[in-house]
Amino acid sequence: VKLIGMLDSPYVRRVAICMKLAKLDFEHEATSVFRHYDAFRQINPVVKAPTLVLDDGQSLMDSTLILGYLGLLEGAGERLRSFRLTALALAACEKSVQIIYERNLRPVEKQHQPWVDRVHQQLSAAYGELEAALAAQPFSDDPASLSQAAVTVAVSWHFTQRMLPEVVVARDHPGLAAFSAHAERLPVFLATPHG
Amino acid sequence: VKLIGMLDSPYVRRVAICMKLAKLDFEHEATSVFRHYDAFRQINPVVKAPTLVLDDGQSLMDSTLILGYLGLLEGAGERLRSFRLTALALAACEKSVQIIYERNLRPVEKQHQPWVDRVHQQLSAAYGELEAALAAQPFSDDPASLSQAAVTVAVSWHFTQRMLPEVVVARDHPGLAAFSAHAERLPVFLATPHG
């Protein structure tokens, strides 16, 4: 199978890392929904990353549905907590992407501050909830028990810190910053770098 | 449990219909992420619909993760086809919402046509793929075998037709239009109307 998309997308990166942790064989194609729009369109006309292309040519998109299809969505642990943390991290990714798109995909005179303010508040709330959840019950530090939720939280935080470090301040989120630093030093994260 | 959000959101409506089909008891609270932002924030600080509030007060968001938590994501049928159609319908919802937000959440002088054109092309591609998939293999007309994917496709199509009828033209998508018309006449759809 092929995983299509750039690793500077947290959605692509979470799938890639979870597939590697599960020792699923795949080929990664770093095709960009922006720089290689026409090439991406040949693979998936909806032009959304990640896209998983199966050996029979059928394709599947949406990182959560891809992980679900591969049987990687649910860990051995508590399903509600796992899904809650995943949803918070995905909301944080979405709100980060909305701010990045507002800044990068439209000229300054088309940017709309009330929209950015709203999204910023939602983004801060998502990371605030995640920080509180990790303070109450940290992720295991054992690389062998790295869950899908932990991967998604780590990838999300790293993405936002790389792209919007002044928007979500690391020193206000010591639990997330520490877990991210731990995760980004693991071989599977180092082998699947952002960007 | 409580399901929070307005039924004019296709994400809320798909969860509500799937929960009713599964005969899960829930209370629906029609709280809007726009008109009741502060009230929504008290329930879920990230302010995203749908939010599912469990009896112990814990909350979960993201329609796909809610359905997964409730065990309603996978039907008895073919998982890949089900997830492919779900992903296409969710992409169509997302692209519809992006066009609606562009029109409704920012003044005309802040709207950016190249962005709208890109999203419009993605939206058309998603419905084109769905139309082709239904032409190759229609959904069952038997209300007793209505799958999560079929609900999501029907809700998505109805949403786009209600909100953007001139953007995605019904006569170009006869399979989707016919299945949607069938679904919207079913008691569970009539009892869970858009808006």
Short mmCIF file of C-alpha atoms in Angstrom, two decimals:
data_model
loop_
_atom_site.label_atom_id
_atom_site.label_comp_id
_atom_site.label_asym_id
_atom_site.label_seq_id
_atom_site.Cartn_x
_atom_site.Cartn_y
_atom_site.Cartn_z
CA VAL A 1 0.00 0.00 0.00
CA LYS A 2 0.99 3.62 -0.48
CA LEU A 3 0.48 6.50 1.92
CA ILE A 4 0.20 9.77 0.01
CA GLY A 5 0.86 13.15 1.62
CA MET A 6 3.50 15.38 3.19
CA LEU A 7 4.74 14.72 6.71
CA ASP A 8 4.26 18.39 7.59
CA SER A 9 0.57 17.42 7.76
CA PRO A 10 -0.13 16.09 11.26
CA TYR A 11 -2.86 13.89 9.75
CA VAL A 12 -0.37 12.19 7.43
CA ARG A 13 2.28 11.95 10.14
CA ARG A 14 -0.05 10.31 12.71
CA VAL A 15 -1.00 7.62 10.19
CA ALA A 16 2.63 7.03 9.13
CA ILE A 17 3.86 6.67 12.71
CA CYS A 18 0.98 4.39 13.74
CA MET A 19 1.55 2.18 10.68
CA LYS A 20 5.27 1.92 11.50
CA LEU A 21 4.51 1.09 15.14
CA ALA A 22 2.18 -1.68 13.92
CA LYS A 23 4.92 -2.87 11.52
CA LEU A 24 2.65 -2.52 8.50
CA ASP A 25 4.57 -2.31 5.23
CA PHE A 26 3.89 0.76 3.15
CA GLU A 27 5.49 3.11 0.69
CA HIS A 28 5.32 6.82 1.50
CA GLU A 29 4.81 9.29 -1.36
CA ALA A 30 5.45 12.89 -0.35
CA THR A 31 2.94 14.50 -2.70
CA SER A 32 1.66 17.93 -1.65
CA VAL A 33 -1.96 19.02 -1.90
CA PHE A 34 -0.62 22.48 -2.75
CA ARG A 35 2.62 22.17 -4.72
CA HIS A 36 1.57 18.99 -6.57
CA TYR A 37 -2.17 19.62 -6.82
CA ASP A 38 -2.55 18.10 -10.29
CA ALA A 39 -0.47 15.03 -9.47
CA PHE A 40 -2.47 14.54 -6.26
CA ARG A 41 -5.69 14.87 -8.23
CA GLN A 42 -4.66 11.92 -10.40
CA ILE A 43 -4.41 9.80 -7.25
CA ASN A 44 -7.43 11.18 -5.40
CA PRO A 45 -9.67 13.72 -7.17
CA VAL A 46 -10.77 15.17 -3.83
CA VAL A 47 -7.10 16.13 -3.14
CA LYS A 48 -6.99 15.40 0.57
CA ALA A 49 -4.03 14.08 2.55
CA PRO A 50 -3.52 11.49 3.79
CA THR A 51 -4.78 9.20 1.05
CA LEU A 52 -4.10 5.49 1.40
CA VAL A 53 -3.84 3.64 -1.93
CA LEU A 54 -4.37 -0.09 -1.63
CA ASP A 55 -2.66 -2.69 -3.78
CA ASP A 56 -5.81 -3.10 -5.92
CA GLY A 57 -5.82 0.65 -6.66
CA GLN A 58 -8.73 1.57 -4.40
CA SER A 59 -8.09 4.59 -2.22
CA LEU A 60 -9.25 5.72 1.19
CA MET A 61 -8.88 9.12 2.84
CA ASP A 62 -9.47 10.67 6.29
CA SER A 63 -6.78 9.82 8.85
CA THR A 64 -9.24 8.49 11.43
CA LEU A 65 -11.02 6.25 8.91
CA ILE A 66 -7.67 5.01 7.55
CA LEU A 67 -6.54 4.08 11.07
CA GLY A 68 -9.94 2.46 11.68
CA TYR A 69 -9.72 0.48 8.45
CA LEU A 70 -6.22 -0.72 9.40
CA GLY A 71 -7.45 -1.70 12.87
CA LEU A 72 -5.16 0.86 14.54
CA LEU A 73 -7.72 3.23 16.03
CA GLU A 74 -8.39 1.46 19.26
CA GLY A 75 -5.68 0.45 21.64
CA ALA A 76 -5.84 -2.06 24.42
CA GLY A 77 -6.66 0.67 26.93
CA GLU A 78 -9.69 2.68 27.87
CA ARG A 79 -11.59 3.56 24.68
CA LEU A 80 -13.33 6.70 25.97
CA ARG A 81 -10.12 8.32 27.21
CA SER A 82 -8.30 7.35 24.03
CA PHE A 83 -11.02 8.79 21.78
CA ARG A 84 -11.38 11.95 23.93
CA LEU A 85 -7.66 12.72 23.66
CA THR A 86 -7.65 11.89 19.94
CA ALA A 87 -10.60 14.22 19.34
CA LEU A 88 -8.95 17.05 21.29
CA ALA A 89 -5.71 16.62 19.34
CA LEU A 90 -7.57 16.51 16.01
CA ALA A 91 -9.48 19.67 16.95
CA ALA A 92 -6.15 21.32 17.80
CA CYS A 93 -4.77 20.28 14.39
CA GLU A 94 -7.86 21.58 12.61
CA LYS A 95 -7.77 24.93 14.37
CA SER A 96 -4.01 25.26 13.76
CA VAL A 97 -4.53 24.53 10.07
CA GLN A 98 -7.33 27.11 9.89
CA ILE A 99 -5.01 29.80 11.28
CA ILE A 100 -2.16 28.74 8.96
CA TYR A 101 -4.48 28.75 5.93
CA GLU A 102 -5.82 32.18 6.88
CA ARG A 103 -2.25 33.53 7.00
CA ASN A 104 -0.79 31.69 4.01
CA LEU A 105 -3.58 31.09 1.49
CA ARG A 106 -5.05 34.56 1.25
CA PRO A 107 -3.62 38.04 0.88
CA VAL A 108 -3.42 40.19 4.01
CA GLU A 109 -6.39 42.32 2.94
CA LYS A 110 -8.60 39.21 2.75
CA GLN A 111 -7.72 38.00 6.27
CA HIS A 112 -10.52 38.35 8.80
CA GLN A 113 -9.46 38.91 12.41
CA PRO A 114 -12.78 37.96 14.11
CA TRP A 115 -12.50 34.53 12.49
CA VAL A 116 -8.87 34.15 13.61
CA ASP A 117 -9.82 35.21 17.15
CA ARG A 118 -12.57 32.62 17.33
CA VAL A 119 -10.35 29.82 16.03
CA HIS A 120 -7.52 30.90 18.34
CA GLN A 121 -9.83 30.59 21.35
CA GLN A 122 -10.90 27.09 20.27
CA LEU A 123 -7.27 26.08 19.69
CA SER A 124 -6.24 27.30 23.15
CA ALA A 125 -9.16 25.44 24.71
CA ALA A 126 -8.18 22.17 23.00
CA TYR A 127 -4.60 22.36 24.26
CA GLY A 128 -5.81 23.48 27.69
CA GLU A 129 -8.02 20.39 27.93
CA LEU A 130 -5.19 18.15 26.73
CA GLU A 131 -2.74 19.64 29.24
CA ALA A 132 -5.27 19.06 32.05
CA ALA A 133 -5.90 15.48 30.90
CA LEU A 134 -2.17 14.68 30.85
CA ALA A 135 -1.69 16.30 34.26
CA ALA A 136 -4.43 14.05 35.66
CA GLN A 137 -3.10 10.92 33.94
CA PRO A 138 0.14 11.08 31.95
CA PHE A 139 0.87 8.87 28.96
CA SER A 140 3.16 5.95 29.59
CA ASP A 141 6.81 6.69 28.81
CA ASP A 142 7.30 3.13 27.62
CA PRO A 143 7.85 3.20 23.83
CA ALA A 144 6.42 -0.32 23.61
CA SER A 145 3.03 0.90 24.84
CA LEU A 146 2.75 4.01 22.68
CA SER A 147 -0.94 4.32 21.82
CA GLN A 148 -2.60 5.83 18.77
CA ALA A 149 -3.94 8.62 21.01
CA ALA A 150 -0.46 9.36 22.37
CA VAL A 151 0.95 9.49 18.83
CA THR A 152 -1.82 11.84 17.71
CA VAL A 153 -1.36 14.16 20.71
CA ALA A 154 2.42 14.24 20.24
CA VAL A 155 2.18 14.89 16.49
CA SER A 156 -0.45 17.59 16.99
CA TRP A 157 1.58 19.45 19.62
CA HIS A 158 4.79 19.29 17.57
CA PHE A 159 2.94 20.54 14.48
CA THR A 160 1.46 23.53 16.29
CA GLN A 161 4.82 24.34 17.91
CA ARG A 162 6.57 24.22 14.55
CA MET A 163 3.96 26.31 12.77
CA LEU A 164 2.46 28.62 15.42
CA PRO A 165 4.89 28.74 18.38
CA GLU A 166 3.75 32.23 19.40
CA VAL A 167 0.05 31.27 19.33
CA VAL A 168 0.19 28.31 21.75
CA VAL A 169 2.97 28.94 24.24
CA ALA A 170 5.00 25.92 25.29
CA ARG A 171 5.74 27.12 28.83
CA ASP A 172 1.98 27.18 29.57
CA HIS A 173 1.76 23.49 28.63
CA PRO A 174 4.60 21.72 30.48
CA GLY A 175 3.01 18.27 30.30
CA LEU A 176 2.47 18.42 26.55
CA ALA A 177 5.92 19.93 25.97
CA ALA A 178 7.61 17.20 28.01
CA PHE A 179 5.68 14.35 26.40
CA SER A 180 6.33 15.76 22.92
CA ALA A 181 10.07 16.09 23.64
CA HIS A 182 10.11 12.47 24.79
CA ALA A 183 8.16 11.25 21.74
CA GLU A 184 10.20 13.20 19.19
CA ARG A 185 13.36 11.44 20.44
CA LEU A 186 11.91 7.97 19.82
CA PRO A 187 13.29 6.18 16.73
CA VAL A 188 9.88 5.96 15.02
CA PHE A 189 9.33 9.71 15.38
CA LEU A 190 12.90 10.50 14.27
CA ALA A 191 12.37 8.26 11.23
CA THR A 192 9.13 10.12 10.41
CA PRO A 193 10.10 13.76 10.78
CA HIS A 194 7.74 16.71 10.36
CA GLY A 195 8.21 18.17 6.89
CA VAL B 1 -26.40 10.72 27.34
CA LYS B 2 -26.87 14.06 25.61
CA LEU B 3 -26.07 14.93 22.02
CA ILE B 4 -25.27 18.63 21.70
CA GLY B 5 -25.53 20.52 18.43
CA MET B 6 -27.90 21.75 15.75
CA LEU B 7 -29.37 19.36 13.19
CA ASP B 8 -28.43 21.74 10.38
CA SER B 9 -24.91 20.35 10.95
CA PRO B 10 -24.53 17.17 8.90
CA TYR B 11 -22.08 15.90 11.51
CA VAL B 12 -24.69 16.22 14.27
CA ARG B 13 -27.46 14.81 12.10
CA ARG B 14 -25.50 11.70 11.05
CA VAL B 15 -24.81 10.86 14.70
CA ALA B 16 -28.42 11.50 15.74
CA ILE B 17 -29.85 9.30 12.97
CA CYS B 18 -27.35 6.47 13.57
CA MET B 19 -28.10 6.54 17.32
CA LYS B 20 -31.84 6.36 16.63
CA LEU B 21 -31.37 3.48 14.18
CA ALA B 22 -29.40 1.65 16.87
CA LYS B 23 -32.15 2.44 19.40
CA LEU B 24 -29.73 4.17 21.76
CA ASP B 25 -31.47 6.47 24.22
CA PHE B 26 -30.27 10.07 24.17
CA GLU B 27 -31.45 13.59 24.75
CA HIS B 28 -30.80 16.09 21.97
CA GLU B 29 -29.85 19.66 22.91
CA ALA B 30 -30.04 22.06 19.98
CA THR B 31 -27.21 24.37 21.06
CA SER B 32 -25.52 26.34 18.28
CA VAL B 33 -21.76 26.88 18.04
CA PHE B 34 -22.59 30.34 16.68
CA ARG B 35 -25.77 31.67 18.31
CA HIS B 36 -25.07 30.02 21.70
CA TYR B 37 -21.26 30.16 21.71
CA ASP B 38 -20.96 30.90 25.44
CA ALA B 39 -23.47 28.22 26.43
CA PHE B 40 -21.69 25.71 24.18
CA ARG B 41 -18.38 26.69 25.76
CA GLN B 42 -19.71 25.69 29.16
CA ILE B 43 -20.38 22.21 27.81
CA ASN B 44 -17.28 21.83 25.64
CA PRO B 45 -14.64 24.60 25.73
CA VAL B 46 -13.50 23.70 22.19
CA VAL B 47 -17.03 24.57 20.93
CA LYS B 48 -17.41 21.86 18.31
CA ALA B 49 -20.59 20.06 17.32
CA PRO B 50 -21.50 17.32 17.79
CA THR B 51 -20.45 16.89 21.41
CA LEU B 52 -21.66 13.80 23.24
CA VAL B 53 -22.02 14.26 26.99
CA LEU B 54 -22.02 11.01 28.94
CA ASP B 55 -23.97 10.39 32.11
CA ASP B 56 -20.84 10.87 34.24
CA GLY B 57 -20.26 14.31 32.67
CA GLN B 58 -17.36 13.35 30.41
CA SER B 59 -17.67 14.61 26.88
CA LEU B 60 -16.52 13.39 23.48
CA MET B 61 -16.48 15.22 20.17
CA ASP B 62 -15.84 14.40 16.48
CA SER B 63 -18.73 12.62 14.78
CA THR B 64 -16.58 9.71 13.54
CA LEU B 65 -15.02 9.13 16.96
CA ILE B 66 -18.44 9.37 18.63
CA LEU B 67 -19.84 6.73 16.27
CA GLY B 68 -16.73 4.62 16.84
CA TYR B 69 -17.08 4.93 20.61
CA LEU B 70 -20.73 3.89 20.38
CA GLY B 71 -19.81 0.92 18.16
CA LEU B 72 -21.80 2.34 15.23
CA LEU B 73 -19.01 3.05 12.76
CA GLU B 74 -18.73 -0.34 11.15
CA GLY B 75 -21.66 -2.16 9.69
CA ALA B 76 -21.94 -5.79 8.89
CA GLY B 77 -20.90 -5.15 5.29
CA GLU B 78 -17.66 -4.48 3.50
CA ARG B 79 -15.49 -2.22 5.67
CA LEU B 80 -13.41 -0.66 2.89
CA ARG B 81 -16.43 0.37 0.80
CA SER B 82 -18.22 1.66 3.89
CA PHE B 83 -15.22 3.73 5.00
CA ARG B 84 -14.54 5.01 1.45
CA LEU B 85 -18.10 6.28 1.07
CA THR B 86 -18.06 7.76 4.57
CA ALA B 87 -14.80 9.58 3.84
CA LEU B 88 -16.13 10.97 0.55
CA ALA B 89 -19.31 12.19 2.25
CA LEU B 90 -17.33 13.76 5.11
CA ALA B 91 -15.06 15.50 2.60
CA ALA B 92 -18.16 16.80 0.81
CA CYS B 93 -19.52 18.11 4.13
CA GLU B 94 -16.21 19.76 4.98
CA LYS B 95 -15.93 21.47 1.60
CA SER B 96 -19.57 22.59 1.75
CA VAL B 97 -18.98 24.05 5.21
CA GLN B 98 -15.87 25.86 3.99
CA ILE B 99 -17.86 27.55 1.21
CA ILE B 100 -20.72 28.41 3.59
CA TYR B 101 -18.29 29.85 6.15
CA GLU B 102 -16.55 31.88 3.46
CA ARG B 103 -19.89 33.39 2.44
CA ASN B 104 -21.46 33.83 5.86
CA LEU B 105 -18.67 34.42 8.38
CA ARG B 106 -16.75 37.17 6.66
CA PRO B 107 -17.69 40.38 4.90
CA VAL B 108 -17.73 40.34 1.10
CA GLU B 109 -14.45 42.27 0.86
CA LYS B 110 -12.68 39.55 2.90
CA GLN B 111 -13.85 36.69 0.69
CA HIS B 112 -11.15 35.13 -1.46
CA GLN B 113 -12.27 33.62 -4.76
CA PRO B 114 -9.18 31.44 -5.47
CA TRP B 115 -9.86 29.64 -2.18
CA VAL B 116 -13.53 29.18 -3.03
CA ASP B 117 -12.61 27.86 -6.50
CA ARG B 118 -10.24 25.29 -5.03
CA VAL B 119 -12.77 24.10 -2.46
CA HIS B 120 -15.52 24.01 -5.08
CA GLN B 121 -13.41 21.71 -7.28
CA GLN B 122 -12.78 19.38 -4.32
CA LEU B 123 -16.49 19.39 -3.42
CA SER B 124 -17.49 18.51 -6.99
CA ALA B 125 -14.91 15.72 -7.06
CA ALA B 126 -16.26 14.21 -3.83
CA TYR B 127 -19.84 14.12 -5.12
CA GLY B 128 -18.64 12.87 -8.52
CA GLU B 129 -16.88 9.95 -6.83
CA LEU B 130 -19.94 9.22 -4.68
CA GLU B 131 -22.26 9.31 -7.69
CA ALA B 132 -19.97 6.86 -9.53
CA ALA B 133 -19.77 4.57 -6.50
CA LEU B 134 -23.57 4.46 -6.15
CA ALA B 135 -23.98 3.86 -9.91
CA ALA B 136 -21.63 0.87 -9.61
CA GLN B 137 -23.30 -0.47 -6.48
CA PRO B 138 -26.42 1.26 -5.08
CA PHE B 139 -27.29 1.32 -1.41
CA SER B 140 -29.99 -1.09 -0.34
CA ASP B 141 -33.46 0.46 -0.29
CA ASP B 142 -34.39 -1.67 2.70
CA PRO B 143 -34.76 0.64 5.73
CA ALA B 144 -33.81 -2.26 7.99
CA SER B 145 -30.35 -2.45 6.45
CA LEU B 146 -29.55 1.26 6.41
CA SER B 147 -25.82 1.49 7.12
CA GLN B 148 -23.83 4.25 8.81
CA ALA B 149 -22.22 5.01 5.42
CA ALA B 150 -25.62 5.31 3.73
CA VAL B 151 -26.83 7.66 6.49
CA THR B 152 -23.73 9.80 6.17
CA VAL B 153 -24.00 10.01 2.37
CA ALA B 154 -27.72 10.87 2.53
CA VAL B 155 -27.23 13.51 5.22
CA SER B 156 -24.28 15.04 3.38
CA TRP B 157 -26.15 15.30 0.07
CA HIS B 158 -29.25 16.78 1.70
CA PHE B 159 -27.12 19.32 3.58
CA THR B 160 -25.33 20.49 0.43
CA GLN B 161 -28.60 20.66 -1.49
CA ARG B 162 -30.20 22.74 1.26
CA MET B 163 -27.25 25.09 1.61
CA LEU B 164 -25.59 25.22 -1.82
CA PRO B 165 -28.11 23.95 -4.41
CA GLU B 166 -26.54 26.01 -7.20
CA VAL B 167 -23.01 24.77 -6.44
CA VAL B 168 -23.66 21.01 -6.71
CA VAL B 169 -26.43 20.46 -9.22
CA ALA B 170 -28.90 17.69 -8.42
CA ARG B 171 -29.63 16.72 -12.05
CA ASP B 172 -25.93 15.82 -12.51
CA HIS B 173 -26.17 13.36 -9.61
CA PRO B 174 -29.29 11.27 -10.21
CA GLY B 175 -28.18 8.37 -8.01
CA LEU B 176 -27.46 10.60 -5.03
CA ALA B 177 -30.65 12.61 -5.57
CA ALA B 178 -32.78 9.47 -5.73
CA PHE B 179 -31.21 7.84 -2.68
CA SER B 180 -31.49 11.07 -0.70
CA ALA B 181 -35.17 11.44 -1.64
CA HIS B 182 -35.76 7.86 -0.48
CA ALA B 183 -33.87 8.37 2.79
CA GLU B 184 -35.52 11.69 3.66
CA ARG B 185 -38.93 9.99 3.52
CA LEU B 186 -37.95 7.36 6.09
CA PRO B 187 -39.41 7.87 9.57
CA VAL B 188 -36.00 8.22 11.25
CA PHE B 189 -34.96 10.96 8.80
CA LEU B 190 -38.33 12.71 9.10
CA ALA B 191 -37.98 12.60 12.89
CA THR B 192 -34.49 14.13 12.64
CA PRO B 193 -34.95 16.99 10.18
CA HIS B 194 -32.20 19.27 8.93
CA GLY B 195 -32.34 22.50 10.94
#
